[in-house]
Amino acid sequence: MNATHSQNLRLLERRLKWLLALRASVRLMTVWLFLWGVTVLAARIAGLPHALWLAWGILGVVPIALIAAWHSHKRLPAFATLRARYDLLNRCGGVVMSEETADTAAWQDRLPSDHAPKLRWHSGRPMLLFSVSALFAGTALLIPERLANLSGHHTLEIGQIVEQLKTEVQVLGQDKILEDKKVEDLQKQLSQVEKDSSDSDPSKTWEALDHIKESNSQAAKQAAEEALAKTTALTQAETLAQAMQQAAEAGMSQANASQAARDLAGMLAAANLENGVLKGGISPEMAADLNHLSGADRERLQQLLSALQFNKNSLDHTVSDLAQLKLIDPSMLAHCRAAGTCTNGCSALAKYLSTCTNGCKAGQMCLLLGKGGPGGGGPPAPLTWKEGSSENDLKFQQHALPPATSLADAHLVGLSRSAPQVSDNTVEIQSGALMDAQGNGGSAHAQAILPEHRQAVQNFFKRDGQ
Amino acid sequence: MADTILKPEELQPATDLARKTLEQLDRILLGRSELHRLVLIGILSRGHVLLEGLPGLGKTALVRTVGQILKLDFKRVQFTPDLMPGDVLGAHILQETASGKREMVFQPGPVFTNILLADEINRASPKTQSAMLETMQEGSVTLLGTTRALPQPFFVLASQNPIELEGTYPLPEAQLDRFLFRLLFDNVDAEVLVRIISERRRGELPAPTWQMERQQLEQLFQVMGRIYLPRPVSRYIARLIAATHPGAAEATDAVNKYINYGASPRAAIAIAEAARGHALVSGRPSVGFEDVKAVAQPVLNHRLILNYQARFDRLTTSKLVTELIDRMDETGLNLPKDVEVAAG
């Protein structure tokens, strides 16, 4: 074949291959961009969380390029057919296409001048559709969120709250405060609330969440109060047991030991450890032996102490969990940890037990000792009162009282069941022209009254009353 | 590569001979260059030609002139309803010999010639028409069990008058199919008429200034046999013939609507041969798509059987073939519709 004709033919084949690939790419890209745009738009309207939409869109180009290349390869006409078209277009009269099976060397110089055929792609419509698709996809991707949210049915951003409540329910379940079935029901209920939440009716969602929150809080408070009562009883019993150990070493009488053991058994029975939400308790054998317990039986006392400590730890753990989830007030945790603790420890009680002669009440003594007092105390004694101190010749330090308005001018605004808020004397204006200005006085202020002034204040009000 | 196409020095003498023949025809018969070209192609393809046109358009003159230029034996038979097969083919005649014996002697009919002009062939009875079948197809005549070969080359150039159809016997499809071309004689334009009036006194034709020798005609036939037909072109011919059948893959809507029966494989062979002749006359060693297009019309003209709907819609085979050729992609590139390969 003439070298130029041969080159032109190869060039034509290459160009046609690229053109077919480009054409297939544009068509596939048009469809892909449209589908991608629809998907993105639908996802945004549905309020689905943001995903890597742009990355997905770009990722789709890879298979499109592969498919286009495959399509181009498949659609490319056979070389003999291309040669025939080349022959026709260049008016070679069949000489060029005869090269497939015949020797045409003698005619190469007589062939008409060679012109590489031109490829034309009437791309108006495909390119228009491609542009529209691209525009649509870009719009779907870049449209502001407020415009995309046309559905009017958007879920509330309550995921964090629901997760917190689920954790609370889970912890309450783990601590056996709630039954397993109840826990399961609540978890399902929370999931359903999250799923059904809608900005069209947020109050319904919030009410449901508040209800569950309240339910959790109530259960937690009930458990905490129970834990407080049980911890108090356990601590007192522990103190008494420790006192019995020490008193036995100090020579406690058998009668006192028996009495203390009965008291101890009574305290544990009153604690009612086996019942309630937070179940615990000591083993039945140990409970049965409590009435026969003596201070000298160190091993059994130690076992009892260990059992009591275990129960206390369990309760403490539960209360700590509740406090950590803020289901109860942190002060409740402190109360539980300090519950039933004798300020003087068990040494005073041990001394009492060892010295008591005419029937001592160990539990009662523990309570009395717990309220403090100098020394180890002793048997009950009558209180003696001396003469009251005179107010004559006493010099009071003078303090200016804040200006007060007459109570006659007061108006009843409302009644509060809770204690009024107490603030210091300084009032700061938070907004307006008087911002940062400070003022003092007014009936809304509470003034701390020193102990030495209390009598004067009372006298003042007595005079008003008269 | 198995074949070698004709070399320029081999082709050129044959092309020159063909062109000289055409020059003579064009000089003697005015204003019908394309028709002369097709008649010559028909002869080079060893095919028979059916000439159709009104009286006085020069059908007989054309055939006579061709015979003169090619220096071939020429006979004319005027077909009439009472013409019998023996009048055309020949007959056995009882003759008395010198010894006084009587024996049957074969008297050849006018068909024993190189060029037979069957004038107004549609006026003969079907019996006589069918007598031509063997002569046209086999180039021989069989009478009383004896087959006699016709002189070679043998061409039938038949004419028929499209009007005055009363008392005529339209050629059956089987006989029509044996004609390579059906050429339509149109009226010449006014300028040609002026030349005819001024240059042809009493309609006498000038004598040819050059005549082809028998050896040269054989040379032409030999070169004709070596014109190369590339595979894409033969594929195009096959697709074209297939597309004339209703329901074919590439059949046009008009074909599906108006044609009852498409062209036969004999038509494909005819197109291929005629395209070779066209390539030779054009001076090319191989057949191109343009050669096929040039001869497709006269080859298919009489081979497509139209239905009544076509007659009602006044549609002719020429229009259908033209539309088919225009719509068909020669190379079968099968590219998408919006992609086009155009000349540079």
XYZ file of C-alpha atoms in Angstrom, chain A residues 33-322:
290
model
C -24.386 12.473 36.254
C -28.154 12.400 36.080
C -28.445 9.352 38.334
C -25.820 10.705 40.686
C -27.550 14.054 40.831
C -30.900 12.412 41.529
C -29.351 10.277 44.262
C -27.588 13.204 45.898
C -30.678 15.349 45.700
C -32.902 12.612 47.081
C -30.450 11.945 49.889
C -30.296 15.608 50.781
C -34.049 16.037 50.651
C -34.472 12.951 52.782
C -32.061 14.499 55.235
C -29.595 11.635 55.135
C -26.263 12.380 56.754
C -23.555 13.845 54.555
C -21.506 11.242 52.783
C -18.595 11.429 50.371
C -20.876 12.360 47.505
C -18.234 14.088 45.433
C -15.864 11.164 45.890
C -18.563 8.743 44.778
C -19.251 10.858 41.745
C -15.606 10.961 40.743
C -15.225 7.266 41.474
C -17.981 6.534 38.984
C -15.837 7.988 36.195
C -13.422 5.059 36.371
C -15.875 2.320 35.352
C -17.342 4.685 32.786
C -13.947 5.122 31.155
C -13.442 1.360 31.134
C -16.866 0.701 29.667
C -16.330 3.414 27.060
C -12.997 1.886 26.047
C -14.584 -1.548 25.809
C -17.516 -0.165 23.847
C -15.201 1.677 21.482
C -13.175 -1.469 20.883
C -16.314 -3.485 20.258
C -17.979 -0.894 18.038
C -14.905 -0.147 15.932
C -15.515 -1.466 12.402
C -13.213 -4.081 10.918
C -10.118 -2.677 9.292
C -11.208 -4.039 5.896
C -14.442 -2.086 6.189
C -12.584 1.073 7.083
C -10.308 0.520 4.135
C -13.329 0.152 1.880
C -14.729 3.450 3.182
C -11.358 5.084 2.661
C -11.301 3.736 -0.901
C -14.762 5.090 -1.545
C -14.058 8.530 -0.108
C -10.783 8.912 -1.996
C -12.283 7.575 -5.244
C -9.683 4.850 -5.507
C -11.999 2.659 -7.540
C -11.540 -0.446 -5.447
C -7.740 -0.525 -5.728
C -7.128 0.229 -2.053
C -9.654 -2.316 -0.860
C -8.266 -4.899 -3.274
C -5.079 -4.853 -1.226
C -6.795 -7.168 1.221
C -6.444 -10.104 -1.154
C -4.552 -8.930 -4.227
C -1.273 -7.328 -5.205
C -1.906 -3.757 -6.259
C 1.633 -2.482 -6.269
C 1.485 -1.526 -9.953
C -1.362 0.887 -9.287
C -0.057 2.725 -6.225
C 1.402 5.569 -8.242
C -1.817 6.052 -10.160
C -4.101 6.368 -7.183
C -5.811 9.706 -6.657
C -4.271 12.159 -4.242
C -4.691 10.978 -0.714
C -6.696 12.882 1.833
C -7.242 11.654 5.327
C -10.994 11.342 5.782
C -12.553 13.603 8.336
C -14.567 12.317 11.240
C -17.646 14.244 12.166
C -19.644 13.741 15.273
C -22.961 15.550 15.378
C -22.606 16.091 19.061
C -25.130 18.858 19.573
C -27.798 16.834 21.327
C -25.490 14.561 23.355
C -23.422 17.509 24.525
C -26.547 19.460 25.406
C -27.843 16.558 27.461
C -24.427 16.135 29.050
C -24.336 19.807 29.984
C -27.815 19.619 31.453
C -26.885 16.528 33.448
C -23.678 18.124 34.696
C -25.581 21.243 35.669
C -28.179 19.168 37.442
C -25.572 17.165 39.333
C -23.714 20.334 40.298
C -26.910 21.941 41.481
C -27.857 18.878 43.482
C -24.455 18.943 45.123
C -24.199 22.650 45.791
C -27.778 23.605 46.557
C -28.032 25.114 50.052
C -29.274 22.849 52.799
C -32.279 25.012 53.570
C -33.494 24.673 49.978
C -32.771 20.972 49.831
C -34.886 20.307 52.887
C -38.190 20.503 51.106
C -39.693 17.399 52.520
C -40.892 19.101 55.693
C -40.315 15.922 57.587
C -36.974 16.143 59.291
C -35.807 14.141 62.162
C -34.709 15.958 65.264
C -31.094 16.014 66.301
C -31.706 13.891 69.365
C -29.119 11.235 68.744
C -26.912 12.358 71.599
C -29.766 12.539 74.065
C -31.077 9.172 73.043
C -27.613 7.668 73.387
C -27.313 9.152 76.868
C -30.681 7.757 77.877
C -29.789 4.397 76.436
C -26.604 4.409 78.509
C -28.598 5.296 81.598
C -31.047 2.490 80.935
C -28.194 0.113 80.294
C -26.457 1.052 83.559
C -29.711 0.785 85.477
C -30.150 -2.635 83.981
C -26.608 -3.696 84.791
C -27.067 -2.599 88.403
C -30.322 -4.562 88.525
C -32.269 -1.420 89.312
C -34.440 -2.136 86.287
C -35.539 -5.539 85.138
C -34.088 -6.950 81.941
C -37.414 -6.868 80.146
C -37.976 -3.298 81.196
C -34.511 -2.400 79.933
C -35.217 -4.051 76.599
C -38.543 -2.268 76.278
C -36.986 1.084 77.063
C -34.187 0.554 74.558
C -36.734 -0.259 71.849
C -38.840 2.683 72.881
C -35.855 5.012 72.612
C -34.936 3.711 69.178
C -38.498 4.164 68.032
C -38.620 7.683 69.405
C -35.452 8.571 67.571
C -36.788 7.082 64.358
C -40.196 8.718 64.634
C -38.927 12.075 65.719
C -40.104 14.837 63.460
C -39.697 18.551 63.525
C -43.367 18.866 62.709
C -44.291 17.601 66.162
C -41.250 17.954 68.392
C -43.243 18.113 71.621
C -44.251 14.507 71.216
C -40.635 13.456 70.987
C -39.524 15.637 73.843
C -42.363 14.422 76.029
C -41.407 10.838 75.374
C -37.779 11.541 76.129
C -38.688 13.497 79.264
C -40.862 10.657 80.391
C -38.046 8.167 80.043
C -35.611 10.570 81.644
C -37.977 11.088 84.566
C -38.524 7.371 84.840
C -34.775 6.805 84.980
C -34.306 9.548 87.544
C -37.062 8.200 89.756
C -35.656 4.711 89.613
C -32.186 6.051 90.336
C -33.382 8.172 93.284
C -35.325 5.303 94.731
C -32.287 3.102 94.405
C -30.053 5.767 95.912
C -32.331 6.238 98.934
C -32.482 2.522 99.417
C -28.723 2.347 99.085
C -28.403 5.135 101.668
C -30.594 3.304 104.172
C -28.858 0.013 103.634
C -25.418 1.541 103.739
C -26.302 3.241 107.026
C -27.412 -0.032 108.533
C -24.427 -1.885 107.132
C -21.975 0.684 108.424
C -23.512 0.631 111.878
C -23.468 -3.134 111.893
C -19.867 -3.075 110.753
C -18.960 -0.637 113.511
C -20.677 -2.781 116.071
C -18.946 -5.893 114.815
C -15.575 -4.176 114.940
C -16.414 -2.917 118.448
C -17.306 -6.415 119.456
C -13.931 -7.617 118.241
C -12.093 -4.976 120.215
C -14.342 -5.402 123.300
C -13.713 -9.110 123.326
C -10.006 -8.412 123.600
C -10.724 -5.950 126.389
C -12.705 -8.539 128.327
C -16.302 -8.034 127.359
C -18.706 -10.072 129.458
C -20.603 -12.932 127.905
C -23.886 -11.197 128.606
C -22.794 -8.067 126.840
C -21.473 -10.111 123.960
C -24.781 -11.924 123.611
C -26.661 -8.675 123.847
C -24.404 -7.098 121.210
C -24.832 -10.103 118.926
C -28.612 -9.873 119.230
C -28.440 -6.164 118.542
C -26.259 -6.837 115.539
C -28.719 -9.421 114.255
C -31.536 -7.009 114.867
C -29.777 -4.256 112.946
C -29.156 -6.494 109.973
C -32.733 -7.709 110.045
C -33.959 -4.119 110.174
C -31.702 -3.269 107.226
C -33.765 -5.659 105.165
C -30.900 -6.315 102.764
C -32.577 -9.112 100.870
C -35.517 -6.996 99.788
C -35.924 -3.849 97.751
C -34.452 -2.833 94.463
C -30.823 -3.347 95.464
C -30.732 -6.851 96.749
C -27.847 -8.029 98.825
C -27.396 -9.601 102.198
C -25.304 -12.160 103.994
C -25.453 -15.904 103.693
C -28.320 -17.629 105.528
C -25.903 -19.733 107.686
C -24.132 -16.637 108.818
C -27.398 -14.899 109.580
C -28.569 -17.879 111.605
C -25.385 -17.895 113.658
C -25.533 -14.214 114.464
C -27.474 -14.705 117.731
C -24.804 -17.092 118.989
C -21.923 -14.941 117.957
C -19.361 -14.034 120.563
C -16.594 -11.531 120.454
C -14.053 -14.262 120.860
C -15.107 -15.909 117.651
C -12.697 -13.899 115.557
C -12.929 -15.909 112.384
C -16.712 -15.656 112.093
C -16.605 -11.973 112.934
C -14.037 -11.459 110.213
C -16.252 -13.311 107.737
C -19.166 -11.173 108.786
C -17.122 -8.020 108.364
C -16.073 -9.138 104.893
C -19.664 -9.845 103.906
C -20.780 -6.475 105.228
C -17.946 -4.732 103.385
C -18.844 -6.543 100.186
C -22.440 -5.372 100.450
C -21.313 -1.830 101.129
C -18.973 -1.848 98.158
C -21.701 -3.150 95.931
C -24.039 -0.385 97.025
C -21.287 2.192 96.693
C -20.554 1.006 93.187
C -24.199 1.316 92.221
C -24.531 4.789 93.691
C -21.284 5.848 92.020
C -22.633 4.735 88.668
C -25.804 6.712 89.225
